[in-house]
Short mmCIF file of C-alpha atoms in Angstrom, two decimals:
data_model
loop_
_atom_site.label_atom_id
_atom_site.label_comp_id
_atom_site.label_asym_id
_atom_site.label_seq_id
_atom_site.Cartn_x
_atom_site.Cartn_y
_atom_site.Cartn_z
CA UNK A 130 86.34 37.52 25.02
CA UNK A 131 83.51 36.44 27.28
CA UNK A 132 81.45 33.28 27.02
CA UNK A 133 78.43 35.37 26.06
CA UNK A 134 80.30 36.98 23.18
CA UNK A 135 81.52 33.60 21.96
CA UNK A 136 77.98 32.30 22.13
CA UNK A 137 76.67 35.22 20.05
CA UNK A 138 79.38 34.71 17.43
CA UNK A 139 78.63 30.99 17.24
CA UNK A 140 74.89 31.59 16.90
CA UNK A 141 75.47 34.19 14.16
CA UNK A 142 77.70 31.82 12.20
CA UNK A 143 75.21 28.98 12.65
CA UNK A 144 72.32 31.22 11.55
CA UNK A 145 73.99 32.26 8.30
CA UNK A 146 75.26 28.79 7.49
CA UNK A 147 71.70 27.54 7.98
CA UNK A 148 70.30 30.33 5.76
CA UNK A 149 72.87 29.58 3.05
CA UNK A 150 72.14 25.87 3.20
CA UNK A 151 68.37 26.33 3.00
CA UNK A 152 68.64 28.96 0.26
CA UNK A 153 70.98 26.73 -1.73
CA UNK A 154 68.76 23.68 -1.32
CA UNK A 155 65.50 25.45 -2.19
CA UNK A 156 66.93 27.60 -4.99
CA UNK A 157 68.93 24.72 -6.43
CA UNK A 158 65.91 22.43 -6.36
CA UNK A 159 63.76 25.13 -7.99
CA UNK A 160 66.40 25.58 -10.71
CA UNK A 161 66.65 21.82 -11.22
CA UNK A 162 62.88 21.58 -11.66
CA UNK A 163 62.97 24.60 -13.97
CA UNK A 164 65.76 23.17 -16.15
CA UNK A 165 64.02 19.79 -16.50
CA UNK A 166 60.70 21.48 -17.29
CA UNK A 167 62.36 23.82 -19.76
CA UNK A 168 63.97 20.92 -21.59
CA UNK A 169 60.59 19.17 -21.76
CA UNK A 170 58.68 22.15 -23.21
CA UNK A 171 61.56 22.86 -25.61
CA UNK A 172 61.54 19.32 -26.98
CA UNK A 173 57.75 19.41 -27.24
CA UNK A 174 57.94 22.64 -29.25
CA UNK A 175 60.61 21.21 -31.56
CA UNK A 176 58.55 18.08 -32.22
CA UNK A 177 55.33 20.07 -32.72
CA UNK A 178 56.41 23.18 -34.62
CA UNK A 179 52.78 24.14 -35.29
CA UNK A 180 52.53 25.30 -31.67
CA UNK A 181 54.29 28.54 -32.64
CA UNK A 182 50.91 29.78 -33.94
CA UNK A 183 49.57 29.70 -30.38
CA UNK A 184 52.25 32.11 -29.19
CA UNK A 185 49.70 34.96 -28.96
CA UNK A 186 47.59 32.80 -26.62
CA UNK A 187 50.63 32.06 -24.47
CA UNK A 188 51.50 35.74 -24.42
CA UNK A 189 48.00 36.69 -23.35
CA UNK A 190 48.14 34.16 -20.49
CA UNK A 191 51.49 35.55 -19.33
CA UNK A 192 50.15 39.09 -19.56
CA UNK A 193 46.97 38.23 -17.64
CA UNK A 194 48.85 36.45 -14.84
CA UNK A 195 51.08 39.44 -14.20
CA UNK A 196 48.31 42.01 -14.63
CA UNK A 197 45.99 40.41 -12.07
CA UNK A 198 48.41 38.67 -9.70
CA UNK A 199 51.93 39.89 -10.36
CA UNK A 200 51.91 43.67 -10.56
CA UNK A 201 54.12 43.92 -7.46
CA UNK A 202 56.79 41.65 -8.99
CA UNK A 203 56.53 42.67 -12.64
CA UNK A 204 59.89 44.47 -12.55
CA UNK A 205 61.67 41.13 -12.24
CA UNK A 206 65.43 41.39 -11.80
CA UNK A 207 65.16 45.15 -11.50
CA UNK A 208 63.03 44.69 -8.37
CA UNK A 209 65.86 42.75 -6.74
CA UNK A 210 68.33 45.51 -7.59
CA UNK A 211 65.99 48.21 -6.31
CA UNK A 212 65.32 46.39 -3.05
CA UNK A 213 69.03 45.94 -2.50
CA UNK A 214 69.72 49.63 -3.03
CA UNK A 215 66.70 50.85 -1.07
CA UNK A 216 65.10 48.09 1.04
CA UNK A 217 61.35 48.58 1.50
CA UNK A 218 59.29 45.40 1.50
CA UNK A 219 60.05 41.70 1.40
CA UNK A 220 59.76 40.39 -2.14
CA UNK A 221 56.53 38.39 -2.43
CA UNK A 222 57.11 34.66 -2.83
CA UNK A 223 54.66 34.66 -5.74
CA UNK A 224 57.48 36.06 -7.89
CA UNK A 225 58.90 32.51 -8.10
CA UNK A 226 55.87 30.61 -9.48
CA UNK A 227 54.84 33.53 -11.70
CA UNK A 228 58.19 33.88 -13.44
CA UNK A 229 58.54 30.08 -13.65
CA UNK A 230 55.17 29.59 -15.36
CA UNK A 231 55.64 32.69 -17.52
CA UNK A 232 59.02 31.52 -18.77
CA UNK A 233 57.82 27.99 -19.51
CA UNK A 234 54.87 29.38 -21.49
CA UNK A 235 57.21 31.67 -23.42
CA UNK A 236 59.49 28.78 -24.37
CA UNK A 237 56.69 26.31 -25.02
CA UNK A 238 55.16 28.50 -27.69
CA UNK A 239 58.43 29.65 -29.24
CA UNK A 240 59.33 33.03 -27.80
CA UNK A 241 62.99 34.04 -27.91
CA UNK A 242 64.17 34.33 -24.29
CA UNK A 243 66.62 32.96 -21.75
CA UNK A 244 66.55 31.36 -18.33
CA UNK A 245 68.90 33.31 -16.03
CA UNK A 246 66.27 35.90 -15.10
CA UNK A 247 63.90 33.17 -14.01
CA UNK A 248 66.44 31.39 -11.80
CA UNK A 249 67.68 34.63 -10.26
CA UNK A 250 64.15 35.83 -9.50
CA UNK A 251 63.22 32.48 -7.97
CA UNK A 252 66.40 32.55 -5.89
CA UNK A 253 65.79 36.12 -4.77
CA UNK A 254 62.17 35.47 -3.82
CA UNK A 255 63.10 32.31 -1.91
CA UNK A 256 66.00 33.91 -0.05
CA UNK A 257 64.04 37.02 0.94
CA UNK A 258 61.45 34.92 2.77
CA UNK A 259 64.04 34.34 5.51
CA UNK A 260 63.85 38.04 6.41
CA UNK A 261 60.78 37.55 8.60
CA UNK A 262 61.65 34.02 9.69
CA UNK A 263 64.96 35.15 11.22
CA UNK A 264 63.83 38.71 11.99
CA UNK A 265 66.62 40.30 9.91
CA UNK A 266 67.23 44.04 9.58
CA UNK A 267 67.75 45.92 6.28
CA UNK A 268 71.52 45.42 6.18
CA UNK A 269 71.09 41.68 6.70
CA UNK A 270 68.31 41.61 4.14
CA UNK A 271 70.74 42.96 1.56
CA UNK A 272 72.88 39.90 2.18
CA UNK A 273 69.82 37.71 1.54
CA UNK A 274 69.32 39.30 -1.87
CA UNK A 275 72.96 38.64 -2.73
CA UNK A 276 72.48 35.02 -1.68
CA UNK A 277 69.38 34.65 -3.83
CA UNK A 278 71.05 36.03 -6.94
CA UNK A 279 74.16 33.94 -6.34
CA UNK A 280 72.19 30.72 -5.82
CA UNK A 281 69.98 31.28 -8.85
CA UNK A 282 72.81 32.09 -11.23
CA UNK A 283 75.16 29.36 -10.01
CA UNK A 284 72.51 26.66 -10.16
CA UNK A 285 71.06 27.45 -13.57
CA UNK A 286 74.41 27.66 -15.39
CA UNK A 287 76.49 25.26 -13.32
CA UNK A 288 79.13 27.93 -12.63
CA UNK A 289 79.35 28.47 -8.86
CA UNK A 290 82.40 30.76 -8.87
CA UNK A 291 80.90 33.02 -11.54
CA UNK A 292 77.52 32.94 -9.80
CA UNK A 293 79.00 34.09 -6.49
CA UNK A 294 80.98 36.91 -8.10
CA UNK A 295 78.13 37.93 -10.41
CA UNK A 296 75.84 38.51 -7.42
CA UNK A 297 78.46 40.74 -5.83
CA UNK A 298 79.49 42.58 -8.99
CA UNK A 299 76.04 43.29 -10.39
CA UNK A 300 75.19 44.98 -7.08
CA UNK A 301 78.37 47.09 -7.21
CA UNK A 302 81.47 45.77 -5.45
CA UNK A 303 82.26 48.74 -3.20
CA UNK A 304 79.09 48.18 -1.13
CA UNK A 305 79.96 44.55 -0.48
CA UNK A 306 81.62 43.44 2.77
CA UNK A 307 83.65 40.35 3.60
CA UNK A 308 80.71 38.66 5.27
CA UNK A 309 78.46 38.85 2.20
CA UNK A 310 81.35 37.81 -0.04
CA UNK A 311 82.03 34.60 1.88
CA UNK A 312 78.35 33.76 2.16
CA UNK A 313 77.83 34.34 -1.57
CA UNK A 314 80.36 31.60 -2.32
CA UNK A 315 78.86 29.25 0.27
CA UNK A 316 75.34 29.54 -1.13
CA UNK A 317 76.56 29.32 -4.74
CA UNK A 318 78.16 25.95 -4.09
CA UNK A 319 75.18 24.77 -2.03
CA UNK A 320 72.86 25.53 -4.96
CA UNK A 321 75.28 24.08 -7.52
CA UNK A 322 75.66 20.76 -5.66
CA UNK A 323 71.89 20.60 -5.17
CA UNK A 324 71.40 20.62 -8.94
CA UNK A 325 74.15 18.00 -9.21
CA UNK A 326 72.31 15.90 -6.61
CA UNK A 327 69.18 15.98 -8.77
CA UNK A 328 71.36 14.78 -11.67
CA UNK A 329 70.43 17.68 -13.93
CA UNK A 330 73.06 18.23 -16.61
CA UNK A 331 74.38 21.51 -17.97
CA UNK A 332 75.53 22.19 -21.52
CA UNK A 333 79.29 21.85 -21.99
CA UNK A 334 81.34 23.98 -24.36
CA UNK A 335 85.02 23.68 -25.24
CA UNK A 336 87.80 25.61 -26.95
CA UNK A 337 90.18 22.89 -28.19
CA UNK A 338 92.78 25.22 -29.73
CA UNK A 339 94.15 28.27 -27.90
CA UNK A 340 96.32 30.66 -29.95
CA UNK A 341 99.75 31.63 -28.70
CA UNK A 342 100.08 34.86 -26.75
CA UNK A 343 101.30 37.48 -29.20
CA UNK A 344 100.67 41.05 -30.28
CA UNK A 345 98.43 39.92 -33.15
CA UNK A 346 96.35 37.53 -31.02
CA UNK A 347 95.85 40.24 -28.37
CA UNK A 348 94.94 42.76 -31.06
CA UNK A 349 92.31 40.45 -32.59
CA UNK A 350 90.96 39.74 -29.10
CA UNK A 351 90.62 43.48 -28.55
CA UNK A 352 88.61 43.75 -31.79
CA UNK A 353 86.30 40.91 -30.69
CA UNK A 354 85.82 42.61 -27.33
CA UNK A 355 85.00 45.95 -28.95
CA UNK A 356 82.44 44.44 -31.34
CA UNK A 357 80.96 42.40 -28.51
CA UNK A 358 80.51 45.57 -26.45
CA UNK A 359 78.71 47.24 -29.34
CA UNK A 360 76.48 44.18 -29.76
CA UNK A 361 75.67 44.30 -26.04
CA UNK A 362 74.85 48.00 -26.36
CA UNK A 363 72.51 47.31 -29.28
CA UNK A 364 70.79 44.49 -27.40
CA UNK A 365 70.21 46.51 -24.23
CA UNK A 366 68.96 49.58 -26.06
CA UNK A 367 66.68 47.60 -28.38
CA UNK A 368 65.12 45.66 -25.49
CA UNK A 369 64.38 48.88 -23.60
CA UNK A 370 63.09 50.49 -26.81
CA UNK A 371 60.59 47.71 -27.52
CA UNK A 372 59.44 47.74 -23.90
CA UNK A 373 58.82 51.50 -24.01
CA UNK A 374 57.08 51.26 -27.39
CA UNK A 375 54.70 48.52 -26.25
CA UNK A 376 53.92 50.37 -23.00
CA UNK A 377 53.10 53.61 -24.79
CA UNK A 378 51.06 52.19 -27.67
CA UNK A 379 49.11 49.37 -25.94
CA UNK A 380 47.43 50.50 -22.75
CA UNK A 381 46.00 47.14 -21.60
CA UNK A 382 49.08 45.14 -20.46
CA UNK A 383 47.84 41.60 -21.32
CA UNK A 384 47.39 42.69 -24.94
CA UNK A 385 51.09 43.58 -25.26
CA UNK A 386 52.51 40.03 -25.30
CA UNK A 387 49.40 38.85 -27.19
CA UNK A 388 49.96 41.29 -30.05
CA UNK A 389 53.70 40.76 -29.82
CA UNK A 390 53.03 37.03 -30.06
CA UNK A 391 51.10 37.49 -33.30
CA UNK A 392 54.01 39.35 -34.87
CA UNK A 393 56.56 36.85 -33.57
CA UNK A 394 54.51 33.85 -34.75
CA UNK A 395 54.32 35.27 -38.27
CA UNK A 396 58.02 36.17 -38.32
CA UNK A 397 59.30 32.93 -36.78
CA UNK A 398 56.76 30.42 -38.11
CA UNK A 399 55.89 32.08 -41.38
CA UNK A 400 59.44 32.91 -42.48
CA UNK A 401 61.24 29.91 -41.02
CA UNK A 402 63.29 31.59 -38.29
CA UNK A 403 62.70 28.77 -35.82
CA UNK A 404 66.40 28.63 -34.85
CA UNK A 405 65.85 31.91 -33.03
CA UNK A 406 63.09 30.51 -30.80
CA UNK A 407 63.73 29.62 -27.18
CA UNK A 408 67.26 29.37 -25.82
CA UNK A 409 68.90 28.37 -29.09
CA UNK A 410 71.46 26.12 -27.38
CA UNK A 411 71.95 23.80 -30.40
CA UNK A 412 72.74 26.91 -32.45
CA UNK A 413 75.22 28.09 -29.81
CA UNK A 414 76.99 24.71 -29.77
CA UNK A 415 77.14 24.68 -33.58
CA UNK A 416 78.73 28.14 -33.55
CA UNK A 417 81.85 26.61 -32.01
CA UNK A 418 82.31 24.40 -35.07
CA UNK A 419 80.77 26.13 -38.09
CA UNK A 420 80.82 29.80 -39.16
CA UNK A 421 77.54 31.66 -38.79
CA UNK A 422 76.08 34.16 -41.19
CA UNK A 423 77.06 37.74 -40.34
CA UNK A 424 73.46 38.69 -39.63
CA UNK A 425 72.54 35.81 -37.27
CA UNK A 426 73.51 37.70 -34.12
CA UNK A 427 71.49 40.72 -35.30
CA UNK A 428 68.38 38.59 -35.79
CA UNK A 429 68.76 37.14 -32.29
CA UNK A 430 69.01 40.67 -30.91
CA UNK A 431 65.85 41.59 -32.78
CA UNK A 432 63.79 38.55 -31.77
CA UNK A 433 64.86 38.48 -28.13
CA UNK A 434 64.53 42.22 -27.64
CA UNK A 435 61.06 42.12 -29.18
CA UNK A 436 60.01 39.08 -27.12
CA UNK A 437 61.06 40.55 -23.78
CA UNK A 438 59.95 44.05 -24.69
CA UNK A 439 56.48 42.75 -25.50
CA UNK A 440 56.14 41.34 -22.00
CA UNK A 441 57.08 37.67 -22.33
CA UNK A 442 59.15 36.20 -19.48
CA UNK A 443 62.61 34.70 -19.37
CA UNK A 444 66.17 35.84 -19.02
CA UNK A 445 68.56 37.74 -21.22
CA UNK A 446 71.82 35.92 -20.55
CA UNK A 447 71.46 32.79 -22.70
CA UNK A 448 70.36 34.95 -25.67
CA UNK A 449 73.48 37.04 -24.96
CA UNK A 450 75.52 33.82 -25.18
CA UNK A 451 73.81 33.11 -28.50
CA UNK A 452 74.53 36.62 -29.78
CA UNK A 453 78.16 36.53 -28.68
CA UNK A 454 78.87 33.04 -30.01
CA UNK A 455 77.18 33.87 -33.33
CA UNK A 456 79.16 37.09 -33.64
CA UNK A 457 82.47 35.43 -32.81
CA UNK A 458 81.74 32.56 -35.16
CA UNK A 459 80.94 34.95 -38.01
CA UNK A 460 84.22 36.79 -37.43
CA UNK A 461 86.08 33.56 -38.25
CA UNK A 462 85.76 34.54 -41.93
CA UNK A 463 87.90 37.65 -41.46
CA UNK A 464 89.91 37.04 -38.27
CA UNK A 465 92.63 34.35 -38.54
CA UNK A 466 91.95 32.63 -35.23
CA UNK A 467 90.27 29.29 -34.32
CA UNK A 468 86.49 29.41 -34.67
CA UNK A 469 85.75 27.90 -31.24
CA UNK A 470 88.10 30.43 -29.66
CA UNK A 471 86.30 33.34 -31.35
CA UNK A 472 82.87 31.96 -30.45
CA UNK A 473 83.96 31.49 -26.83
CA UNK A 474 85.30 35.04 -26.57
CA UNK A 475 82.06 36.48 -27.95
CA UNK A 476 80.04 34.15 -25.71
CA UNK A 477 81.31 35.77 -22.49
CA UNK A 478 82.24 39.24 -23.78
CA UNK A 479 78.73 40.22 -24.92
CA UNK A 480 77.42 39.07 -21.56
CA UNK A 481 80.06 41.20 -19.83
CA UNK A 482 79.10 44.30 -21.77
CA UNK A 483 75.37 43.91 -21.25
CA UNK A 484 75.55 43.33 -17.48
CA UNK A 485 78.59 45.47 -16.54
CA UNK A 486 80.19 42.42 -14.89
CA UNK A 487 83.63 41.82 -16.48
CA UNK A 488 85.10 40.01 -13.45
CA UNK A 489 82.24 37.50 -13.18
CA UNK A 490 82.26 36.93 -16.94
CA UNK A 491 86.01 36.34 -16.97
CA UNK A 492 85.62 33.78 -14.21
CA UNK A 493 82.69 32.19 -16.02
CA UNK A 494 84.75 31.92 -19.19
CA UNK A 495 87.51 30.09 -17.31
CA UNK A 496 84.96 27.81 -15.58
CA UNK A 497 83.47 26.89 -18.96
CA UNK A 498 86.53 26.84 -21.22
CA UNK A 499 89.45 26.26 -18.85
CA UNK A 500 92.12 28.53 -17.45
CA UNK A 501 94.35 28.49 -20.57
CA UNK A 502 92.47 31.20 -22.53
CA UNK A 503 92.05 33.27 -19.35
CA UNK A 504 94.10 36.29 -20.41
CA UNK A 505 92.23 36.54 -23.73
CA UNK A 506 88.87 36.17 -22.00
CA UNK A 507 89.77 38.86 -19.46
CA UNK A 508 90.82 41.27 -22.20
CA UNK A 509 87.70 40.68 -24.32
CA UNK A 510 85.38 41.03 -21.32
CA UNK A 511 87.08 44.21 -20.15
CA UNK A 512 86.96 45.88 -23.56
CA UNK A 513 83.32 44.86 -24.02
CA UNK A 514 82.54 46.26 -20.57
CA UNK A 515 83.98 49.67 -21.42
CA UNK A 516 82.54 49.86 -24.95
CA UNK A 517 78.92 48.84 -24.20
CA UNK A 518 77.58 52.20 -23.02
CA UNK A 519 76.31 53.29 -19.65
CA UNK A 520 72.95 51.45 -19.72
CA UNK A 521 72.84 47.66 -19.57
CA UNK A 522 70.03 45.14 -19.61
CA UNK A 523 69.06 45.96 -16.02
CA UNK A 524 67.67 49.49 -15.88
CA UNK A 525 67.91 49.65 -12.08
CA UNK A 526 71.55 48.60 -11.96
CA UNK A 527 73.83 51.28 -10.55
CA UNK A 528 77.02 51.46 -12.62
CA UNK A 529 80.04 52.68 -10.68
CA UNK A 530 83.77 52.05 -10.71
CA UNK A 531 86.15 52.60 -13.63
CA UNK A 532 83.43 52.60 -16.27
CA UNK A 533 81.39 55.20 -14.42
CA UNK A 534 84.42 57.48 -14.10
CA UNK A 535 85.30 57.09 -17.77
CA UNK A 536 81.80 57.92 -19.00
CA UNK A 537 81.54 60.86 -16.60
CA UNK A 538 84.80 62.24 -17.97
CA UNK A 539 83.62 61.76 -21.57
CA UNK A 540 80.33 63.46 -20.75
CA UNK A 541 82.09 66.46 -19.22
CA UNK A 542 84.24 66.82 -22.31
CA UNK A 543 81.15 66.78 -24.52
CA UNK A 544 79.52 69.49 -22.41
CA UNK A 545 82.68 71.61 -22.56
CA UNK A 546 82.62 71.46 -26.37
CA UNK A 547 79.05 72.76 -26.58
#
C-alpha cells in the first residue's frame, strides 16, 4: 500500500469521524433543547388546563407555517425515507425549526402526539447539510440520512444501541453496508452523550419481576405479541385514514388542524380525557403499577391518530409506548403474569409492529428493562412484527425480509383461491 493510499484512507476516516461528531453534537443539542422545551410546555398545559380550548388556534398556526413555508418538508419522516431510497435534493434545513415549533405548539395546546418524529427530522435535516459542505455523492448522502435518524432517535429516548439499529432497520437492512453500520453506532453515542452533557434526563421504566422461562410464560408472551401487532395495525391504519379523510374533505390545508383542533378540544376538554393529551408519560409510568381500563389503549389510538391525521406535528413512537403499556397493563386482569412485565412487553411490541423494526425494539427493550427479560421481549416484538400487517406508520417505508416474503405468499394464496 502506497503512502498516497494510506493518506486517502486516513482522510476518509477523519472526514466521517468529524461528520459523526458534528452530527451528534448538533442533533444531540437540538434534542436536548427540544426535550427541555417540551417539558416546559407540558407543565404549563397541565397547570393551565383551560389552554386546551386554544387548540384550534395552535392547529391553524401549525397549518399556516407548513402551508406557506414548509411544503417541501411536509412529508416529515417519509421524506427522509424517500430521499434515502431515491436521492434527489438535500433536505432543507428549515425542516428542523418547523417541526420543532409545530410539535411544541401541538403539545402546548393539548394535542395527542409524540416526540420521536421531531427528533428524527431535526437529526436528518442537520445531517444532510453536510452533503454540500463535504461535497458528498448520493451513496455517501445515504449514510448521512442514516446518521441523522440514528442521532435523533438515540438522543431523544436515551437508547443509543436501539437508535443505531433503528436507523439501519427502518431503512431495510440488506441495503446497509459495514461502513454505515459502524458510523450509525458512533453518531448514536455522540448524540446520546451530548444530551447527557446538557444534563437532560430521560424517563426510566423497570420490570422488577421476571417470570420463569416456561411453556406457559412463552405462550402468554406470544398472546401479548399478537395483540400488540393488531393494536399497531389499528394505529397505523387509523392514522392514515384520518389523514386521507382530512385531505379529501378540507381543501385549504391550514383549516385541517384548525377544525381538527376544535373537535379535539371538545373531546379532550369537554369530556375530561386530558390524560390522552401530549405524551402521556405519567400514564405510561402508572401502567407499570396499576391495571388500565381495557379501552384506554383504544382511546389513545383514536386521539393520536386524529391529531396527526389532522395535520398537527409530533411523533408516533411515544403514543405507541402509551398504547402498548396500556394494553399490556389491561391484560393483567386475564393473564397471570406480573403487571410491569406485561406493560413492558406491550411497550416495545406495539412499537415493533408499527415500525417493522423488531431487532431495534428488542434491543430497546433490553436497554430500558435489562437483559433478563430479553427472550420474552424478542418473542413479543417478533410476533407483533409479523401480525401488524404490511403497512406501518411510515407510508414510504419499504418492507422487505421475512415479513415481506410471508405476506407475498399469503397474497398469492388468496389470489389462487379466487
